[in-house]
CSV table of C-alpha atoms in Angstrom, one decimal:
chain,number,residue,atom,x,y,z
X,16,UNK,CA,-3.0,-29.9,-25.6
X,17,UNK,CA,0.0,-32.0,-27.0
X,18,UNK,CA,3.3,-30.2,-26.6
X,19,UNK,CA,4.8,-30.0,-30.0
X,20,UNK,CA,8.8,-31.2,-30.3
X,21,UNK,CA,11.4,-27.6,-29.3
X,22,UNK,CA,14.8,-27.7,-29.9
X,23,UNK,CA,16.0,-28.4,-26.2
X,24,UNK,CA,17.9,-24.9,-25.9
X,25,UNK,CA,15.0,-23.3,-26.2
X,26,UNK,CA,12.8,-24.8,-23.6
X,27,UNK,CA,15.9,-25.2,-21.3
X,28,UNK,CA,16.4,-21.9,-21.0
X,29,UNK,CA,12.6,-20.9,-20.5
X,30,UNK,CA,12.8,-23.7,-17.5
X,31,UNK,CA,16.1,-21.9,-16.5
X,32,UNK,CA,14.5,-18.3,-16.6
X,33,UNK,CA,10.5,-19.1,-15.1
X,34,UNK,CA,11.9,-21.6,-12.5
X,35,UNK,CA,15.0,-19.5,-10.5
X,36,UNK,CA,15.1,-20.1,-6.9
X,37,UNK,CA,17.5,-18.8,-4.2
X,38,UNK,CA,18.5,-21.9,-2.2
X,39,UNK,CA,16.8,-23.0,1.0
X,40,UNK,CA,19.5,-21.2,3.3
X,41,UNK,CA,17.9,-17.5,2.0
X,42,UNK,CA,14.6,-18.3,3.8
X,43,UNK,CA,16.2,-17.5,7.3
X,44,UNK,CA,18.2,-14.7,5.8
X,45,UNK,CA,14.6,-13.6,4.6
X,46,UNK,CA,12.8,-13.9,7.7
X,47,UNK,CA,15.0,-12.4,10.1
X,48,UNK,CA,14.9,-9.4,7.2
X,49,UNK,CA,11.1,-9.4,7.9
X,50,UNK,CA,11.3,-9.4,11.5
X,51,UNK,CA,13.8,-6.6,12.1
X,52,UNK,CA,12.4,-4.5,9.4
X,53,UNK,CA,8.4,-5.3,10.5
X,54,UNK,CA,9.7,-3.8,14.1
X,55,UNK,CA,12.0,-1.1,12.7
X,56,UNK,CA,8.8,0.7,10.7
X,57,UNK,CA,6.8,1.8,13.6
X,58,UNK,CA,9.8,2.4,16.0
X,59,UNK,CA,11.1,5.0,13.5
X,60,UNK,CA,8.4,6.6,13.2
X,61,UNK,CA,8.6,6.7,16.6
X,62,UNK,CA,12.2,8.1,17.5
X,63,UNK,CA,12.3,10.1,14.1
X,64,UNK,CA,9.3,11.7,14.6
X,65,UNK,CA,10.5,15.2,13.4
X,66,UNK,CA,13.8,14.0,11.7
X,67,UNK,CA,14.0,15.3,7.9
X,68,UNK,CA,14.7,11.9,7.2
X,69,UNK,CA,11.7,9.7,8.4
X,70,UNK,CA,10.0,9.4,5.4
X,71,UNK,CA,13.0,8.0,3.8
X,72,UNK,CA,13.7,5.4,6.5
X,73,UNK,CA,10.2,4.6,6.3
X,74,UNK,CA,10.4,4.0,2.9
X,75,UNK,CA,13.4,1.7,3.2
X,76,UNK,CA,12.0,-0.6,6.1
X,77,UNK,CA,8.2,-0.9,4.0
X,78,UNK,CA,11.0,-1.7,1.0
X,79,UNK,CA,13.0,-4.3,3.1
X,80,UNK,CA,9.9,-5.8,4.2
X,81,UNK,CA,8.7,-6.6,0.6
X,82,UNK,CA,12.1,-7.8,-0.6
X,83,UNK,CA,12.5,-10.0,2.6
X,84,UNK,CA,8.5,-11.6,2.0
X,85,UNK,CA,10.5,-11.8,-2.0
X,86,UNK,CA,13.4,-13.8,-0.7
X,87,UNK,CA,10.8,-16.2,1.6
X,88,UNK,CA,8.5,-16.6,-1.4
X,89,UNK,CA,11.3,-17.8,-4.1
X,90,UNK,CA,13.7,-19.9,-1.7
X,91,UNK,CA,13.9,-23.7,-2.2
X,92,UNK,CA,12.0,-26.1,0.2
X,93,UNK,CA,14.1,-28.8,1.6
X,94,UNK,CA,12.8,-31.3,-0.7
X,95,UNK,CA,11.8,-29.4,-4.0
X,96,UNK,CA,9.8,-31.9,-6.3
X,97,UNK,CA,7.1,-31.8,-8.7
X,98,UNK,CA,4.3,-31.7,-5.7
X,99,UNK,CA,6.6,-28.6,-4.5
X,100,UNK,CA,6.7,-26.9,-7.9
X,101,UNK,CA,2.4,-27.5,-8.1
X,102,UNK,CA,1.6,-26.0,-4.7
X,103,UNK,CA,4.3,-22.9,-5.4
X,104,UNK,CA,2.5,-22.0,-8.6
X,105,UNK,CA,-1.2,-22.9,-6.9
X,106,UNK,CA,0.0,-20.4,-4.3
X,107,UNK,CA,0.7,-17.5,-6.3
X,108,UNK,CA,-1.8,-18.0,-8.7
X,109,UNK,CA,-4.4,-17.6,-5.8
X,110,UNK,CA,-2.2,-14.9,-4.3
X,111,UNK,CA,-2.2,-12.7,-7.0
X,112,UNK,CA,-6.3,-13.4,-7.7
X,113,UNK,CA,-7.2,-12.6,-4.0
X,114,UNK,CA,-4.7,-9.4,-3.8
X,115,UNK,CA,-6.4,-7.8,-6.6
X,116,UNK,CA,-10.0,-8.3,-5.8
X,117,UNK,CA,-9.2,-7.7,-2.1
X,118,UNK,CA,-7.6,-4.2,-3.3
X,119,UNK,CA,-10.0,-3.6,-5.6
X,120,UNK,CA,-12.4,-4.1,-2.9
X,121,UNK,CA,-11.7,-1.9,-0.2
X,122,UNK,CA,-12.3,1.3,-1.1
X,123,UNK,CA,-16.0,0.1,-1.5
X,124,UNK,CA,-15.6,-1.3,2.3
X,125,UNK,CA,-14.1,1.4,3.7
X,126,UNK,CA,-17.0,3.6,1.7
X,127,UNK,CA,-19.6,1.6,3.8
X,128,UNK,CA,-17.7,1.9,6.5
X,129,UNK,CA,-17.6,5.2,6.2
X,130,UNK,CA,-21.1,5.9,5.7
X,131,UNK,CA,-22.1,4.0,8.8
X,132,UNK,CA,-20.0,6.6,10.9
X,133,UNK,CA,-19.8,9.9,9.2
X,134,UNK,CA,-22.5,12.1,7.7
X,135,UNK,CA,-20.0,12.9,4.9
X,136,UNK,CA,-18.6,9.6,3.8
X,137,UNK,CA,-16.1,9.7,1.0
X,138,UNK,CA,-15.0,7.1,-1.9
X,139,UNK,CA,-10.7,6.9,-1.1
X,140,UNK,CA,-9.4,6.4,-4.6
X,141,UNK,CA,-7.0,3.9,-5.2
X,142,UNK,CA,-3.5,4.9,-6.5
X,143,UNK,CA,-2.1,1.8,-7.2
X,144,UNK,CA,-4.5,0.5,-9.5
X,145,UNK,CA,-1.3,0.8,-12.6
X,146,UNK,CA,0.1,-1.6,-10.8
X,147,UNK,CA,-2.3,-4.4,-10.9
X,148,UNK,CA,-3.0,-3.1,-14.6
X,149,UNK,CA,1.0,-3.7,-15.0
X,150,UNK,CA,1.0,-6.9,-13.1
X,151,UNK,CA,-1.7,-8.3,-15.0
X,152,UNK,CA,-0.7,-7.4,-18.2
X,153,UNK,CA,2.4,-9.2,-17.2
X,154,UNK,CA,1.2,-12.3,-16.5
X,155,UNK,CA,-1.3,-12.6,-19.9
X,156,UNK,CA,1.9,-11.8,-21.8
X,157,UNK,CA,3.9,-14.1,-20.7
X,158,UNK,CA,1.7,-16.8,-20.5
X,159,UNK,CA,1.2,-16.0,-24.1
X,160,UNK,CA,4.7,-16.1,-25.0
X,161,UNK,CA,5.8,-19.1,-22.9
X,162,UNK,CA,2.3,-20.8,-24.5
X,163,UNK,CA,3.6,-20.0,-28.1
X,164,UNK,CA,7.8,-21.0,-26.9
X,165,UNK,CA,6.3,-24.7,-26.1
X,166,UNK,CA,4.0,-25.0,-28.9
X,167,UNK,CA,6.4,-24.0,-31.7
């Protein structure tokens, strides 16, 4: 597929927009995120056992977790070239593919599980199943858009 002549606004700003990275320096600030966070989760569950408020600090170490693996995945390498920018999209692109059939399979493992072990085995439904509906959606629509931006 030949890419058809864009003004050079256009398709500037669609690098500018798809290709944001935080610089390299955020990977550290990222991953000592991760690590206190990762340990923080289980100790308050831990010391706040009874606290009104576990839940909630629960909730915010699980969120600081995500954001920190966020800030990993979309800092800079040291070198950033076009070998950099294949391997980052390789990697997502098989990140995203294995996180949904992975999800998508488990209830059906933990089901056979289950029914090796219990004499009443039952099918867990999944409640985040929007989300890969959501994510999914995503992606078709903006490879659809960015697909139409560069053939225009």
């Amino acid at each position: 597929m030949e890419i058809k002549s864009k003004p050079e606004g256009d398709i500037e700003k669609i690098d500018k927009t798809t290709s944001y990275q935080l610089p390299n320096r955020f990977k550290i600030i990222g991953l000592i995120l991760f690590i206190v966070s990762f340990f923080s989760v289980p100790l308050i569950s831990i010391y706040l056992e009874n606290n009104k408020y576990q839940d909630l600090f629960q909730r915010i170490g699980s969120t600081v977790i995500i954001l920190s693996l966020l800030i990993i995945a979309i800092s800079k390498e040291k070198v950033e070239d076009e070998l950099i920018a294949k391997i980052r999209m390789q990697s997502y692109h098989y990140a995203v593919i294995a996180t949904v059939i992975g999800y998508l399979s488990l209830p059906f493992i933990f089901y056979i599980i289950s029914f090796s072990f219990s004499k009443t085995p039952k099918m867990e439904a999944i409640k985040d199943i929007p989300i890969f509906g959501v994510l999914l959606c995503t992606q078709i629509l903006t490879f659809r858009k960015l697909k139409k931006a560069y053939n225009e």
